[in-house]
Short mmCIF file of C-alpha atoms and ligand atoms in Angstrom, two decimals:
data_model
loop_
_atom_site.label_atom_id
_atom_site.label_comp_id
_atom_site.label_asym_id
_atom_site.label_seq_id
_atom_site.Cartn_x
_atom_site.Cartn_y
_atom_site.Cartn_z
CA MET A 1 101.44 -8.14 -41.71
CA PRO A 2 101.10 -9.01 -37.97
CA ALA A 3 101.76 -6.39 -35.46
CA GLN A 4 105.05 -5.80 -33.73
CA ILE A 5 104.80 -7.01 -30.17
CA ILE A 6 105.72 -4.71 -27.73
CA ASP A 7 108.03 -6.50 -25.28
CA GLY A 8 107.23 -4.78 -22.07
CA LYS A 9 109.25 -7.44 -19.83
CA ALA A 10 112.41 -6.34 -21.97
CA ILE A 11 111.86 -2.53 -21.90
CA ALA A 12 111.25 -2.80 -18.13
CA ALA A 13 114.33 -4.88 -17.68
CA ALA A 14 116.18 -2.25 -19.60
CA ILE A 15 114.81 0.44 -17.34
CA ARG A 16 115.79 -1.46 -14.11
CA GLY A 17 119.30 -1.73 -15.54
CA GLU A 18 119.48 2.03 -16.10
CA ILE A 19 118.07 2.66 -12.47
CA LYS A 20 120.77 0.17 -10.91
CA ALA A 21 123.47 2.13 -12.41
CA GLU A 22 122.00 5.31 -11.02
CA VAL A 23 121.76 4.03 -7.59
CA GLU A 24 125.19 2.58 -7.66
CA ALA A 25 126.52 6.25 -8.56
CA MET A 26 124.39 7.73 -5.94
CA LYS A 27 125.71 5.35 -3.36
CA ALA A 28 129.29 5.93 -4.49
CA ALA A 29 128.90 9.79 -4.51
CA SER A 30 126.67 10.23 -1.44
CA GLY A 31 126.77 6.91 0.56
CA GLN A 32 122.72 6.84 0.32
CA VAL A 33 120.40 4.73 -1.39
CA PRO A 34 116.85 5.23 -2.30
CA GLY A 35 114.30 3.60 -0.17
CA LEU A 36 110.75 2.48 -0.67
CA ALA A 37 108.35 1.90 2.29
CA THR A 38 105.53 -0.44 1.28
CA VAL A 39 102.27 -0.35 3.58
CA LEU A 40 99.94 -3.42 3.11
CA VAL A 41 96.68 -3.62 4.98
CA GLY A 42 94.71 -7.02 5.34
CA GLU A 43 95.48 -10.12 3.48
CA ARG A 44 94.01 -9.82 0.06
CA LYS A 45 96.06 -12.36 -1.97
CA ASP A 46 96.45 -9.96 -5.26
CA SER A 47 97.72 -6.90 -2.72
CA GLN A 48 100.12 -9.42 -1.36
CA THR A 49 101.36 -10.51 -4.48
CA TYR A 50 101.84 -6.87 -6.03
CA VAL A 51 103.69 -5.79 -2.90
CA ARG A 52 105.98 -8.88 -2.73
CA MET A 53 106.98 -8.32 -6.52
CA LYS A 54 107.51 -4.50 -5.63
CA LYS A 55 109.93 -5.45 -2.84
CA LYS A 56 111.61 -8.08 -5.03
CA ALA A 57 112.21 -5.33 -7.68
CA CYS A 58 113.72 -2.94 -5.31
CA ALA A 59 116.20 -5.58 -3.89
CA GLU A 60 117.29 -6.29 -7.55
CA VAL A 61 118.31 -2.85 -8.37
CA GLY A 62 119.79 -1.98 -4.97
CA LEU A 63 116.86 -0.07 -3.40
CA ASN A 64 116.18 -0.37 0.21
CA SER A 65 112.65 -1.39 1.12
CA PHE A 66 110.93 -1.24 4.29
CA SER A 67 107.74 -3.26 4.68
CA TYR A 68 104.69 -2.74 6.92
CA ASP A 69 101.98 -5.27 7.10
CA LEU A 70 99.06 -4.28 8.96
CA PRO A 71 95.83 -6.20 10.31
CA GLU A 72 92.79 -5.83 8.32
CA ASP A 73 91.18 -4.26 11.44
CA VAL A 74 93.84 -1.79 11.96
CA SER A 75 92.45 1.92 12.83
CA GLN A 76 92.60 5.15 10.58
CA GLU A 77 94.51 6.86 13.39
CA GLU A 78 97.11 3.94 13.49
CA LEU A 79 97.51 4.12 9.83
CA LEU A 80 97.80 7.73 9.73
CA LYS A 81 100.35 7.65 12.32
CA LEU A 82 102.60 5.35 10.54
CA VAL A 83 102.21 7.33 7.39
CA GLN A 84 103.49 10.47 9.41
CA ASP A 85 106.34 8.54 10.93
CA LEU A 86 107.45 7.41 7.41
CA ASN A 87 107.05 11.22 6.16
CA ALA A 88 109.66 12.03 8.86
CA ASN A 89 111.97 9.16 8.20
CA SER A 90 114.82 10.40 6.20
CA ASP A 91 115.72 6.70 4.88
CA VAL A 92 112.50 6.67 3.23
CA HIS A 93 112.19 8.40 -0.23
CA GLY A 94 108.85 6.64 -1.38
CA ILE A 95 105.67 5.64 0.33
CA LEU A 96 103.42 3.19 -1.21
CA VAL A 97 100.15 2.38 0.53
CA GLN A 98 98.60 -0.63 -1.53
CA LEU A 99 95.20 -0.16 -2.65
CA PRO A 100 92.43 -0.98 -2.12
CA LEU A 101 92.15 -0.40 1.41
CA PRO A 102 89.44 -2.01 3.63
CA ASP A 103 86.24 -0.08 3.56
CA HIS A 104 86.42 1.33 7.03
CA LEU A 105 89.64 3.13 5.98
CA ASP A 106 89.15 6.50 4.25
CA THR A 107 91.59 6.27 1.32
CA GLU A 108 91.44 9.92 0.34
CA THR A 109 92.38 11.05 3.84
CA ILE A 110 95.29 8.47 3.89
CA LEU A 111 96.67 9.48 0.47
CA SER A 112 96.58 12.84 1.33
CA ALA A 113 98.63 12.28 4.38
CA ILE A 114 101.50 11.10 2.26
CA SER A 115 104.22 13.68 2.00
CA LEU A 116 104.05 15.29 -1.62
CA GLU A 117 107.92 14.52 -1.83
CA LYS A 118 107.34 10.77 -1.10
CA ASP A 119 104.21 10.18 -3.08
CA VAL A 120 105.85 7.80 -5.59
CA ASP A 121 102.36 6.39 -6.64
CA GLY A 122 101.42 9.88 -7.67
CA PHE A 123 97.96 9.46 -6.08
CA HIS A 124 98.23 12.60 -3.77
CA PRO A 125 95.26 14.90 -4.71
CA VAL A 126 97.96 17.55 -5.31
CA ASN A 127 99.94 15.52 -7.64
CA ILE A 128 96.75 14.53 -9.51
CA GLY A 129 95.61 18.14 -9.59
CA ARG A 130 98.72 19.28 -11.07
CA LEU A 131 98.69 16.35 -13.56
CA SER A 132 95.28 17.69 -14.58
CA MET A 133 96.53 21.22 -15.35
CA LYS A 134 98.45 22.58 -18.03
CA GLN A 135 102.09 23.54 -16.99
CA ARG A 136 101.72 22.28 -13.49
CA GLU A 137 104.27 19.82 -13.05
CA PRO A 138 103.30 16.92 -10.68
CA LEU A 139 106.14 15.78 -8.50
CA PHE A 140 105.22 12.18 -9.43
CA VAL A 141 103.15 10.40 -12.19
CA PRO A 142 100.99 7.44 -11.42
CA CYS A 143 103.12 4.48 -12.33
CA THR A 144 100.95 2.37 -14.64
CA PRO A 145 100.04 5.47 -16.78
CA LYS A 146 103.68 6.51 -16.95
CA GLY A 147 104.55 2.87 -17.93
CA CYS A 148 102.12 3.16 -20.93
CA ILE A 149 103.62 6.14 -22.21
CA GLU A 150 107.10 5.05 -21.93
CA LEU A 151 106.11 2.00 -23.79
CA LEU A 152 104.97 4.20 -26.67
CA ASP A 153 108.01 6.08 -26.54
CA ARG A 154 110.69 3.40 -26.19
CA THR A 155 108.73 1.71 -29.31
CA GLY A 156 108.96 4.90 -31.30
CA ILE A 157 105.32 5.54 -31.44
CA GLU A 158 104.57 9.27 -32.03
CA ILE A 159 101.90 10.58 -29.83
CA GLU A 160 101.49 14.24 -30.99
CA GLY A 161 98.47 14.72 -33.22
CA LYS A 162 97.20 11.22 -32.99
CA GLN A 163 93.82 9.89 -32.17
CA ALA A 164 94.18 8.55 -28.84
CA VAL A 165 91.19 6.45 -27.27
CA VAL A 166 91.26 5.52 -23.57
CA LEU A 167 88.71 2.77 -22.38
CA GLY A 168 88.08 3.29 -18.74
CA ARG A 169 88.34 6.40 -16.49
CA SER A 170 89.68 4.83 -13.28
CA ASN A 171 91.71 7.18 -10.91
CA ILE A 172 94.78 4.82 -11.20
CA VAL A 173 94.83 4.32 -14.84
CA GLY A 174 92.14 5.91 -17.26
CA LEU A 175 92.07 9.37 -15.92
CA PRO A 176 95.95 10.01 -15.46
CA VAL A 177 96.86 8.31 -18.87
CA ALA A 178 94.39 10.47 -20.50
CA MET A 179 95.86 13.60 -18.98
CA LEU A 180 99.40 12.27 -20.05
CA LEU A 181 98.30 11.77 -23.57
CA LEU A 182 96.75 15.23 -23.68
CA HIS A 183 99.95 16.70 -22.50
CA ARG A 184 101.67 14.91 -25.15
CA HIS A 185 99.45 16.55 -27.59
CA ALA A 186 97.26 13.68 -28.87
CA THR A 187 93.56 14.24 -29.71
CA LEU A 188 91.67 12.33 -26.82
CA THR A 189 88.54 10.52 -26.50
CA ILE A 190 87.81 8.66 -23.04
CA CYS A 191 85.19 5.84 -23.24
CA HIS A 192 83.28 4.12 -20.33
CA SER A 193 80.46 2.08 -19.67
CA ARG A 194 77.85 4.32 -21.09
CA THR A 195 79.62 5.43 -24.22
CA ARG A 196 77.39 4.72 -27.16
CA ASP A 197 78.66 2.55 -30.15
CA LEU A 198 82.04 1.66 -28.50
CA PRO A 199 83.44 -0.38 -31.49
CA GLN A 200 82.81 2.58 -33.79
CA VAL A 201 84.74 4.87 -31.38
CA VAL A 202 87.59 2.52 -30.77
CA ARG A 203 87.74 2.23 -34.70
CA GLN A 204 89.19 5.79 -34.74
CA ALA A 205 91.92 5.11 -32.64
CA ASP A 206 95.61 5.32 -33.79
CA ILE A 207 96.50 4.79 -30.13
CA LEU A 208 94.39 2.60 -27.94
CA ILE A 209 95.00 2.31 -24.05
CA ALA A 210 92.42 -0.39 -22.80
CA ALA A 211 91.98 -0.34 -19.01
CA VAL A 212 88.54 -1.63 -18.20
CA GLY A 213 89.05 -4.85 -16.80
CA ARG A 214 86.90 -7.00 -19.03
CA ALA A 215 88.46 -10.12 -20.44
CA GLU A 216 89.02 -9.75 -24.08
CA MET A 217 86.23 -7.46 -24.67
CA VAL A 218 87.88 -5.33 -27.41
CA ARG A 219 87.71 -7.67 -30.60
CA GLY A 220 89.84 -7.48 -33.67
CA ASP A 221 87.39 -5.96 -36.05
CA TRP A 222 87.34 -2.77 -33.49
CA ILE A 223 90.87 -2.07 -34.44
CA LYS A 224 91.94 0.43 -37.02
CA PRO A 225 94.56 -1.03 -39.10
CA GLY A 226 98.17 0.06 -37.84
CA ALA A 227 96.94 1.15 -34.47
CA ALA A 228 99.08 0.88 -31.34
CA ILE A 229 97.36 -0.95 -28.68
CA ILE A 230 98.32 -0.78 -25.21
CA ASP A 231 96.44 -3.28 -23.17
CA VAL A 232 96.62 -2.64 -19.34
CA GLY A 233 93.78 -5.29 -18.47
CA ILE A 234 95.01 -8.35 -16.31
CA ASN A 235 91.78 -10.77 -16.24
CA ALA A 236 91.91 -14.29 -15.14
CA VAL A 237 89.78 -16.64 -17.39
CA ASP A 238 89.06 -20.36 -16.69
CA ASP A 239 91.40 -22.74 -18.52
CA PRO A 240 91.25 -26.35 -17.58
CA THR A 241 94.12 -27.15 -20.03
CA ASN A 242 96.40 -24.95 -17.66
CA GLU A 243 97.84 -26.27 -14.50
CA ARG A 244 96.41 -23.49 -12.47
CA GLY A 245 93.16 -23.78 -13.96
CA TYR A 246 93.14 -20.34 -15.25
CA ARG A 247 95.03 -18.26 -17.53
CA LEU A 248 95.62 -14.39 -17.70
CA VAL A 249 94.21 -12.28 -20.63
CA GLY A 250 93.85 -8.53 -21.50
CA ASP A 251 90.89 -6.40 -22.39
CA VAL A 252 91.90 -6.81 -25.94
CA ALA A 253 91.30 -10.04 -27.91
CA PHE A 254 95.10 -10.53 -28.63
CA ASP A 255 95.12 -13.16 -31.24
CA GLU A 256 92.44 -11.27 -33.37
CA ALA A 257 93.86 -7.69 -32.77
CA LYS A 258 97.52 -8.62 -33.57
CA GLU A 259 96.57 -9.22 -37.31
CA ILE A 260 95.26 -5.75 -37.73
CA ALA A 261 97.16 -3.40 -35.18
CA GLY A 262 100.60 -2.07 -35.94
CA ALA A 263 101.73 -2.62 -32.58
CA ILE A 264 100.21 -4.36 -29.35
CA THR A 265 101.29 -5.36 -26.00
CA PRO A 266 100.99 -9.08 -24.87
CA VAL A 267 99.20 -9.84 -21.49
CA PRO A 268 101.14 -10.88 -19.40
CA GLY A 269 104.54 -9.41 -20.22
CA GLY A 270 103.16 -5.98 -21.67
CA VAL A 271 102.29 -3.16 -18.97
CA GLY A 272 102.61 -5.30 -15.87
CA PRO A 273 106.33 -5.07 -15.63
CA MET A 274 106.49 -1.53 -16.51
CA THR A 275 104.04 -0.57 -13.42
CA ILE A 276 107.05 -1.76 -11.04
CA ALA A 277 109.76 -0.23 -13.08
CA MET A 278 108.05 3.03 -12.92
CA LEU A 279 107.70 2.66 -9.26
CA LEU A 280 111.53 2.22 -8.94
CA ARG A 281 112.04 5.43 -11.35
CA ASN A 282 109.85 7.48 -9.07
CA THR A 283 111.54 6.50 -6.13
CA THR A 284 115.06 7.05 -7.35
CA ASP A 285 113.96 10.35 -8.64
CA GLY A 286 112.59 11.32 -5.28
CA ALA A 287 115.66 10.37 -3.58
CA LYS A 288 117.78 12.35 -6.15
CA ARG A 289 115.60 15.34 -5.63
CA THR A 290 116.08 15.05 -1.84
CA LEU A 291 119.78 14.66 -2.03
CA ALA A 292 119.66 17.69 -4.39
CA GLY A 293 118.00 19.73 -1.75
CA ALA A 294 115.10 20.52 -4.21
N1 LIG B 1 96.36 -1.18 -6.44
C1 LIG B 1 96.46 -1.45 -7.94
N2 LIG B 1 97.45 -0.73 -8.55
C2 LIG B 1 97.97 0.01 -7.62
C3 LIG B 1 99.12 0.98 -7.60
O1 LIG B 1 99.61 1.18 -8.91
N3 LIG B 1 99.60 1.52 -6.60
C4 LIG B 1 98.99 1.23 -5.30
N4 LIG B 1 99.23 1.79 -4.12
N5 LIG B 1 97.92 0.26 -5.24
C5 LIG B 1 97.45 -0.23 -6.42
#
């Protein structure tokens, strides 16, 4: 039987609807609405697209967004000054510095300067540190990993006791999603470029999270029958039949895997929309916490 297709677009839309209602209630009760500040350095086309989508999503659910576009050659001091100003601005409940930053800027220093209470990306070393320990709640969890777990939960896929395999160990996805799976009592394997006999390891997975950024690397015969597959990859491959000359595919060969898996996310329309929905969720939660004086 072909796999259930996990519709990230529909699930993200439902979450945005929930957030919109919360924001309206907050506005009615307190006159305040959550605010997200986006900081974009330089002119990378992909980063510009992501930031534009984030601002559009804010507007859709009634969040304020404040955008700061800085030149490629902005100094570390100027960027730090902006982050400090945003930390002090009570209309701003979340600060998002789009990554990657140009090489002359020290990403770790910039991320560490963001107030813990406004770290809606969850990349501050203290939030990541808390995520990596038992019973130390981070104030925010990174958006894409949080979105992966939400997709499993809202599809009714049990995590506890399952064999989970994470492909990739990036700071943004692989490592944090692995921690979240562990907190939910999965038995965890993290694979990377030096893992031996990768197909054999992947075949053990009841839950597979693929986040390596290699087009269709995971083949259908790597999949355990009935497995749940969350494909985080967004890879452009040449396609002369497409008017743009390319199409987007995941890290998993979707057409092969869907014949064997129990459930699978498509690319696009799977994890992608969830990342932004979780950013709205984090910003709204941050604003609620501030209003409650927590
Ligand atoms: N670059 C790629 N993904 C992300 C993300 O989730 N947040 C930020 N700030 N930058 C990114």
